[in-house]
Amino acid sequence: MAFLYGFLFGAYKVFPFNQLMAAKHYVETKFGSFESVDGGNVTSVEVQNTFLQRLLLKKVQLGQNIGSGGGIFISGDVLFVVTNKGQVFVFNMDTQTAIESGTIPRAPMNFDAFIASGHPYQNDFRMPWFRVNGVHAESGGSGNHTLFISHNGYIQENDCITHNVSRLDINVSGSTASSTSGWETIFTATPCIEPVPENWLAATPYSGHISGGEITTFDENTLLVTVGDYNRHGLNNAEMWAMDDSNPYGKYILMDKETGEWSVFARGTRNPSGLHIDGTGTIWSVENGPMAGDEMNIVERNENYGWPMVSNGLWYDLDYDFPGGVPRGQHSGYISPVFSWIPAVAPSGIIRMESTKFELWQGDLLVTTMRDQSIRRIRLDDAQNVDYDERIELGHRIRDIATLPDDTLVLFTDDGYLIFIDDGGVIHEEMGAAENERIARLEGFGNLITGTQEATESDTNNITAKAIFDYHCAVCHGSGTNAIGPHLDDIYGRQIGSLENFNYSETLRSDSRTWAPPLMRTFLTNPDSEFAGTTMPKANLKSAEADSLIRYLENL
C-alpha cells in the first residue's frame, strides 16, 4: 500500500507537451480526450511495499496525450523522451534538469501530407496508431549521441503508410541540446502499408498498434529491431507477412546502423513491444498476443515463434481460427514462449535486474504493462523457467522502461508521466539513512518540468492549431487574399467587417467591435448566437480546439 512521504509539490507550468492534435477526429477520437493542460503535476515521493522489496516512487507529469507511443532511452547521463508524434526532449539525469532542445527537429513523419490525405478524419482511423514506436540512443562521447527511432510515415504518391527507422546526431553541451545533422531515414519497410487494405480482419483497417518497433544494440555495427505484422495475419484472406522472409514484418531483424541494410534474425512474431539483451547475452522479448496469449520469449537466431500459425490466445472473432492445425489455445510445432499471460496484460517493456540495487530482485525480469497498468516481476529458476510472476500495481499504462546510471528505474506512461523508482530497501528492515538520501534525490526530479522554453511550446501549439485551421477554416479563408470568406491575416484586433473588398453580411459590416479572444470564441463555437444571419457555418469545435485556433489566428 502506498503512502505519501514528504510534501505535495503542486502544479508547475508544463514546458513542452501541449501536444499534436489536428482536427475533428484527429482531436476527439484519435488521441482520446483533448484537454487544455495548465501545468505539470509533481507528486511527493510514495513508498510502496512489494512482496520482497520496498519501492520509492516519484511521479512527474510532463504533459497529457504524449504517450500511446513514443518512448524513452538513457544515453550516458542524458534521458531522451520522444513523444508519440515525434517531438524530442532531453533531460540531464545528473543535474535533474531539462535541457533546452527546441531546435531539435521533429521526427520525419510527413504529417502535413498525411493530414491533407484525409485519412485522420475517417471514423475508423485511430490517429494514436500513426506514431513513434520505439526509441534507442548511443553515446559517442564528448556530449555526442545518436538517436534512433522507429516510426510511421506517409508516402503521398502511393497513398500508403510506412514503417521506418531514422537516426539523428545530437550534441548536448551544458544546458543546450542541438542536432548536428538532419534526420536520416535508414530503413523503410516494404511493402508499404495500405491505410485500407482490400482484405482485413481487425478492429479497424489500419492496425498501427501492431507495430513492434523496439530497437537495441546488437553489436558495434548492428541494431536488433522488432517489426510487428500490422495485423497482416492471413485471416479473412488478409496477407500473411510474419512467415514470409522477403519482408521484415512480424520479425526480429538485424540492421546496419549506417546503411539500414537488414536481414531476418527470427520470425513468427505478432507485436514484439519489449526487447532486452541481458548481461549473459540472452535476448528477451515480450509481445502482445490476440485476446490473451501475451508472450515472453527468449529470442534465438533463425527460430520461428509461430505467429500467425499458432497462439496461446484466440482471435477476437471466434469464427476464425489460426491456420496451424493445432487445437485452439495451443502453441505446438513452433518455439513456445517462456511464459504467457492469460488474460492479457499488454506487455510493453522488459529489463533484467543485474545491479546491486533491489538486492532481493537480482536476476529477476521486470515486465511493464499497459492494459494491466503494472510491473510484472518474473522470478526465474536456473534453467530460465518461470517460478512465479508478481503483479505490482502502478495505476498507469506504462509505455517504456529504462535504467538510470545509478540503477534507478524510470517509466514512461501513456498519460504523460515519468515515474522514477528507487530502492527503498527490503521490507523486513526499517528504512535508514540510505533510503532517506534516495528520497531526497527523487524529490529533485520535480525540477524536470521547470525551465520551460516558450518557443518550443508555441511550435507544438502551432502544429496543433494549423491542423485544426486546415480542416475547419482553410476551405473558405485564404491567407492575404479573400476567398469564399475574408482573409484572416491580422484578424487579431481588426475591426469586425472592416475589409473594404469583401461583401460581409449586414450584421458583420455594421459591428464596430474588434476581434478579441472572447468574441472569437463565441463566433467559432456558435456564430449565430452573436451574429444572426451570418453565413459562417458552425464548426463544432471543442473548447480546447477553439483556444488553440485562436492562438493560431493571433499570429497570422
XYZ file of C-alpha atoms in Angstrom, residues 95-438:
344
model
C 21.639 17.590 -12.503
C 17.928 16.652 -12.746
C 17.219 19.470 -15.166
C 15.583 19.957 -18.534
C 17.993 20.674 -21.377
C 16.869 23.196 -23.967
C 16.028 21.160 -27.068
C 13.679 23.387 -29.030
C 15.834 23.346 -32.169
C 15.859 19.546 -32.471
C 13.608 18.692 -35.425
C 10.543 16.559 -35.057
C 10.645 13.007 -36.421
C 10.209 12.856 -40.224
C 6.646 11.534 -40.324
C 5.275 13.756 -43.142
C 2.339 14.976 -41.066
C 1.216 17.750 -43.388
C 0.733 15.377 -46.306
C -0.900 12.777 -44.105
C -3.386 15.272 -42.691
C -4.092 16.525 -46.209
C -4.785 12.958 -47.337
C -7.933 12.900 -45.224
C -7.125 9.591 -43.527
C -7.033 11.065 -39.995
C -10.643 12.196 -40.403
C -12.030 8.778 -41.255
C -14.232 7.450 -38.492
C -12.366 4.142 -38.368
C -8.828 5.568 -38.381
C -7.121 5.866 -34.999
C -4.519 8.574 -35.069
C -2.625 7.393 -31.964
C -1.533 4.435 -34.084
C 0.324 6.693 -36.528
C 3.236 7.314 -34.243
C 6.741 6.771 -32.943
C 7.051 3.139 -31.879
C 10.486 2.832 -30.312
C 13.472 4.869 -29.093
C 17.148 3.993 -28.765
C 20.305 6.081 -28.351
C 24.045 5.549 -28.296
C 26.667 7.819 -26.773
C 29.717 8.777 -28.831
C 31.457 10.724 -26.077
C 32.071 14.476 -25.752
C 28.334 15.094 -25.471
C 27.561 13.419 -28.806
C 24.686 10.989 -29.128
C 22.992 9.181 -31.979
C 19.246 8.880 -31.535
C 17.425 6.084 -33.356
C 13.639 5.916 -33.559
C 11.209 3.593 -35.275
C 8.215 5.495 -36.563
C 5.443 5.649 -39.107
C 5.479 7.948 -42.092
C 3.355 8.671 -45.142
C 4.163 8.477 -48.860
C 1.793 10.801 -50.647
C 2.491 9.442 -54.134
C 1.481 5.908 -53.147
C -1.081 6.893 -50.509
C 0.418 4.468 -48.011
C 1.882 4.395 -44.518
C 5.465 3.381 -43.868
C 7.314 1.725 -41.005
C 10.721 3.401 -40.723
C 13.884 3.609 -38.674
C 15.538 7.041 -38.661
C 18.644 8.407 -36.945
C 19.666 11.843 -35.748
C 23.004 13.049 -34.366
C 22.621 15.251 -31.281
C 25.167 17.165 -29.240
C 24.449 18.007 -25.615
C 26.565 20.836 -24.268
C 25.738 22.350 -20.914
C 22.071 23.328 -20.844
C 21.521 23.035 -24.615
C 20.935 20.095 -26.946
C 21.052 20.582 -30.697
C 21.042 18.363 -33.743
C 24.304 18.183 -35.679
C 22.671 16.505 -38.660
C 19.215 16.229 -40.136
C 17.068 13.157 -39.668
C 18.245 10.317 -41.907
C 15.744 7.548 -42.595
C 17.944 4.485 -42.949
C 15.184 1.887 -43.240
C 11.706 1.802 -44.726
C 9.867 -1.499 -44.646
C 8.279 -2.822 -47.812
C 5.614 -3.384 -48.821
C 4.117 -0.051 -47.859
C 1.063 -0.327 -45.594
C -2.281 0.483 -47.166
C -4.484 2.519 -44.795
C -7.469 0.482 -46.044
C -6.312 -2.870 -47.463
C -8.537 -4.904 -49.728
C -8.821 -7.709 -47.167
C -8.505 -7.224 -43.445
C -9.774 -8.595 -40.161
C -9.230 -6.323 -37.166
C -10.921 -3.573 -35.165
C -10.011 -1.066 -37.906
C -8.393 -1.365 -41.341
C -5.132 0.250 -40.191
C -3.624 -1.616 -37.225
C -0.727 0.666 -36.361
C -0.747 -0.579 -32.773
C 0.536 -3.966 -34.010
C 3.825 -2.379 -34.983
C 6.593 -3.627 -32.721
C 9.364 -1.072 -33.184
C 11.798 -1.859 -30.374
C 15.478 -1.137 -31.036
C 18.586 -2.249 -29.166
C 22.316 -2.506 -29.863
C 23.290 -5.973 -31.151
C 26.972 -5.323 -31.834
C 29.253 -2.430 -32.794
C 27.724 -2.001 -36.243
C 24.316 -3.593 -35.893
C 20.948 -2.956 -34.292
C 18.385 -5.587 -33.375
C 14.938 -4.262 -34.316
C 11.432 -5.650 -33.944
C 8.729 -5.096 -36.557
C 5.094 -6.069 -35.956
C 2.847 -7.545 -38.630
C 0.220 -4.748 -38.596
C -2.465 -7.487 -38.479
C -1.411 -8.999 -41.790
C -2.168 -12.365 -40.244
C -3.701 -14.351 -43.095
C -7.216 -14.462 -41.656
C -10.155 -13.463 -43.869
C -7.825 -13.534 -46.898
C -5.555 -10.858 -45.419
C -1.908 -11.098 -46.396
C 0.304 -13.226 -44.121
C 3.581 -11.399 -43.546
C 5.252 -12.932 -40.489
C 6.116 -16.220 -42.226
C 7.442 -14.575 -45.407
C 11.161 -13.783 -45.164
C 11.010 -11.449 -48.163
C 9.599 -8.719 -45.891
C 10.600 -7.544 -42.390
C 7.098 -7.606 -40.857
C 6.455 -9.998 -37.979
C 10.209 -10.418 -37.491
C 13.242 -9.653 -35.398
C 15.693 -8.136 -37.857
C 19.364 -7.190 -37.771
C 20.013 -3.738 -39.224
C 23.207 -1.948 -40.135
C 23.384 1.291 -38.126
C 24.654 3.316 -41.057
C 23.014 1.852 -44.155
C 19.831 0.289 -42.804
C 20.562 -2.961 -44.648
C 18.692 -5.723 -42.875
C 18.361 -9.471 -42.552
C 15.951 -11.746 -40.710
C 17.158 -12.810 -37.250
C 13.978 -14.640 -36.175
C 10.398 -14.815 -37.411
C 6.834 -15.612 -36.416
C 6.086 -12.714 -34.053
C 2.961 -10.543 -33.914
C 3.714 -7.377 -31.948
C 7.055 -7.541 -30.110
C 6.848 -4.476 -27.904
C 9.738 -5.060 -25.496
C 13.337 -6.117 -26.160
C 16.322 -6.533 -23.849
C 19.720 -8.231 -24.073
C 20.913 -9.168 -20.590
C 24.456 -9.495 -19.251
C 24.747 -13.092 -20.435
C 23.772 -12.179 -23.988
C 20.311 -13.715 -23.691
C 17.751 -11.832 -25.796
C 14.425 -11.352 -24.025
C 11.291 -10.085 -25.713
C 7.664 -9.564 -24.800
C 4.835 -9.286 -27.283
C 1.124 -8.658 -27.402
C -0.924 -11.657 -28.486
C -4.512 -11.675 -29.714
C -7.190 -11.844 -26.988
C -4.713 -13.034 -24.349
C -1.740 -15.103 -25.354
C 0.678 -12.280 -24.490
C 4.156 -13.790 -24.524
C 7.635 -13.573 -23.053
C 10.264 -15.201 -25.256
C 13.965 -15.924 -25.435
C 14.822 -14.937 -28.995
C 17.394 -17.008 -30.852
C 18.729 -16.723 -34.366
C 16.755 -18.442 -37.143
C 13.998 -19.646 -34.814
C 10.286 -19.418 -35.584
C 7.901 -18.321 -32.841
C 4.762 -19.462 -34.587
C 2.656 -16.398 -35.337
C 0.142 -16.458 -37.010
C 0.051 -20.245 -37.333
C -0.359 -20.827 -33.589
C -1.006 -18.792 -30.451
C -1.914 -19.382 -26.839
C -4.523 -16.687 -27.401
C -7.659 -16.659 -29.527
C -8.773 -14.404 -32.337
C -11.321 -11.801 -31.260
C -13.947 -13.168 -33.621
C -14.232 -16.813 -32.598
C -15.484 -17.765 -36.050
C -11.832 -17.549 -37.104
C -9.058 -19.905 -36.044
C -5.333 -19.818 -36.734
C -4.169 -21.978 -39.623
C -1.537 -24.058 -37.818
C -3.784 -27.094 -37.415
C -3.470 -27.396 -33.635
C -6.267 -27.122 -31.052
C -7.179 -23.596 -30.057
C -5.013 -22.086 -27.348
C -2.039 -24.373 -28.023
C 1.410 -23.445 -29.315
C 2.826 -26.739 -30.548
C 5.006 -27.066 -33.641
C 6.989 -23.859 -33.045
C 9.181 -22.332 -30.343
C 6.984 -21.983 -27.285
C 7.054 -18.866 -25.111
C 8.883 -18.924 -21.806
C 5.666 -17.549 -20.302
C 2.224 -16.451 -21.430
C -0.287 -14.188 -19.728
C -3.950 -15.161 -19.815
C -5.905 -12.927 -19.516
C -3.927 -10.307 -21.430
C -1.722 -7.762 -19.661
C -0.451 -5.953 -22.818
C 3.300 -6.065 -22.051
C 5.329 -3.097 -23.246
C 8.907 -3.297 -21.965
C 11.316 -5.693 -20.310
C 14.611 -5.421 -18.412
C 16.639 -7.783 -16.214
C 17.724 -6.736 -12.730
C 21.514 -7.078 -12.646
C 22.709 -4.264 -10.377
C 23.365 -4.140 -6.640
C 20.168 -2.176 -6.051
C 16.916 -4.006 -5.277
C 19.003 -6.805 -3.776
C 16.183 -9.360 -3.471
C 15.283 -8.901 -7.136
C 18.687 -9.900 -8.508
C 18.299 -11.833 -11.762
C 14.571 -11.155 -11.991
C 12.879 -9.786 -15.085
C 10.661 -6.719 -14.871
C 7.927 -6.513 -17.499
C 5.918 -3.295 -17.794
C 2.315 -3.460 -18.954
C -0.288 -1.221 -20.497
C -3.644 -2.923 -20.036
C -2.697 -4.336 -16.628
C -1.181 -0.982 -15.525
C 1.506 -2.716 -13.555
C 5.018 -4.095 -13.391
C 5.203 -7.882 -13.502
C 8.237 -9.232 -11.647
C 9.290 -12.574 -13.116
C 11.369 -14.936 -10.967
C 13.330 -17.494 -12.992
C 14.973 -20.754 -11.970
C 18.431 -21.837 -13.093
C 17.003 -23.257 -16.324
C 15.297 -19.947 -17.207
C 11.867 -21.348 -16.401
C 9.388 -19.093 -14.609
C 8.977 -19.768 -10.894
C 6.392 -17.047 -10.342
C 5.010 -13.759 -11.615
C 4.380 -10.971 -9.092
C 1.995 -8.173 -10.047
C 2.988 -4.693 -8.792
C 0.125 -2.247 -9.291
C 1.019 1.247 -10.507
C -2.253 2.563 -11.926
C -0.808 3.850 -15.222
C -0.488 2.417 -18.709
C 3.284 2.007 -18.900
C 4.753 2.537 -22.356
C 8.501 2.139 -21.725
C 11.134 1.423 -19.082
C 14.795 2.411 -18.746
C 17.529 2.331 -16.100
C 19.420 5.444 -14.992
C 23.196 5.366 -14.438
C 22.652 4.909 -10.679
C 20.247 1.989 -11.422
C 17.118 3.958 -10.568
C 14.273 2.788 -12.787
C 12.311 5.248 -14.916
C 8.975 4.519 -16.572
C 7.163 6.457 -19.295
C 3.364 6.297 -19.216
C 0.617 6.939 -21.729
C -0.776 9.735 -19.561
C 2.492 11.647 -19.743
C 4.264 10.700 -16.542
C 7.852 9.853 -15.855
C 7.832 7.566 -12.814
C 11.185 7.221 -11.069
C 11.563 4.160 -8.835
C 14.435 3.738 -6.415
C 15.346 1.059 -3.897
C 13.616 1.532 -0.545
C 15.302 -1.475 0.998
C 13.957 -4.892 1.842
C 10.555 -4.929 3.512
C 11.726 -6.837 6.607
C 14.028 -3.972 7.609
C 13.284 -0.387 8.557
C 14.321 2.407 6.222
C 17.551 4.143 7.197
C 19.902 6.883 6.066
C 20.491 5.377 2.623
C 16.764 5.282 1.879
C 16.275 8.827 3.146
C 19.056 10.034 0.828
C 17.326 8.327 -2.078
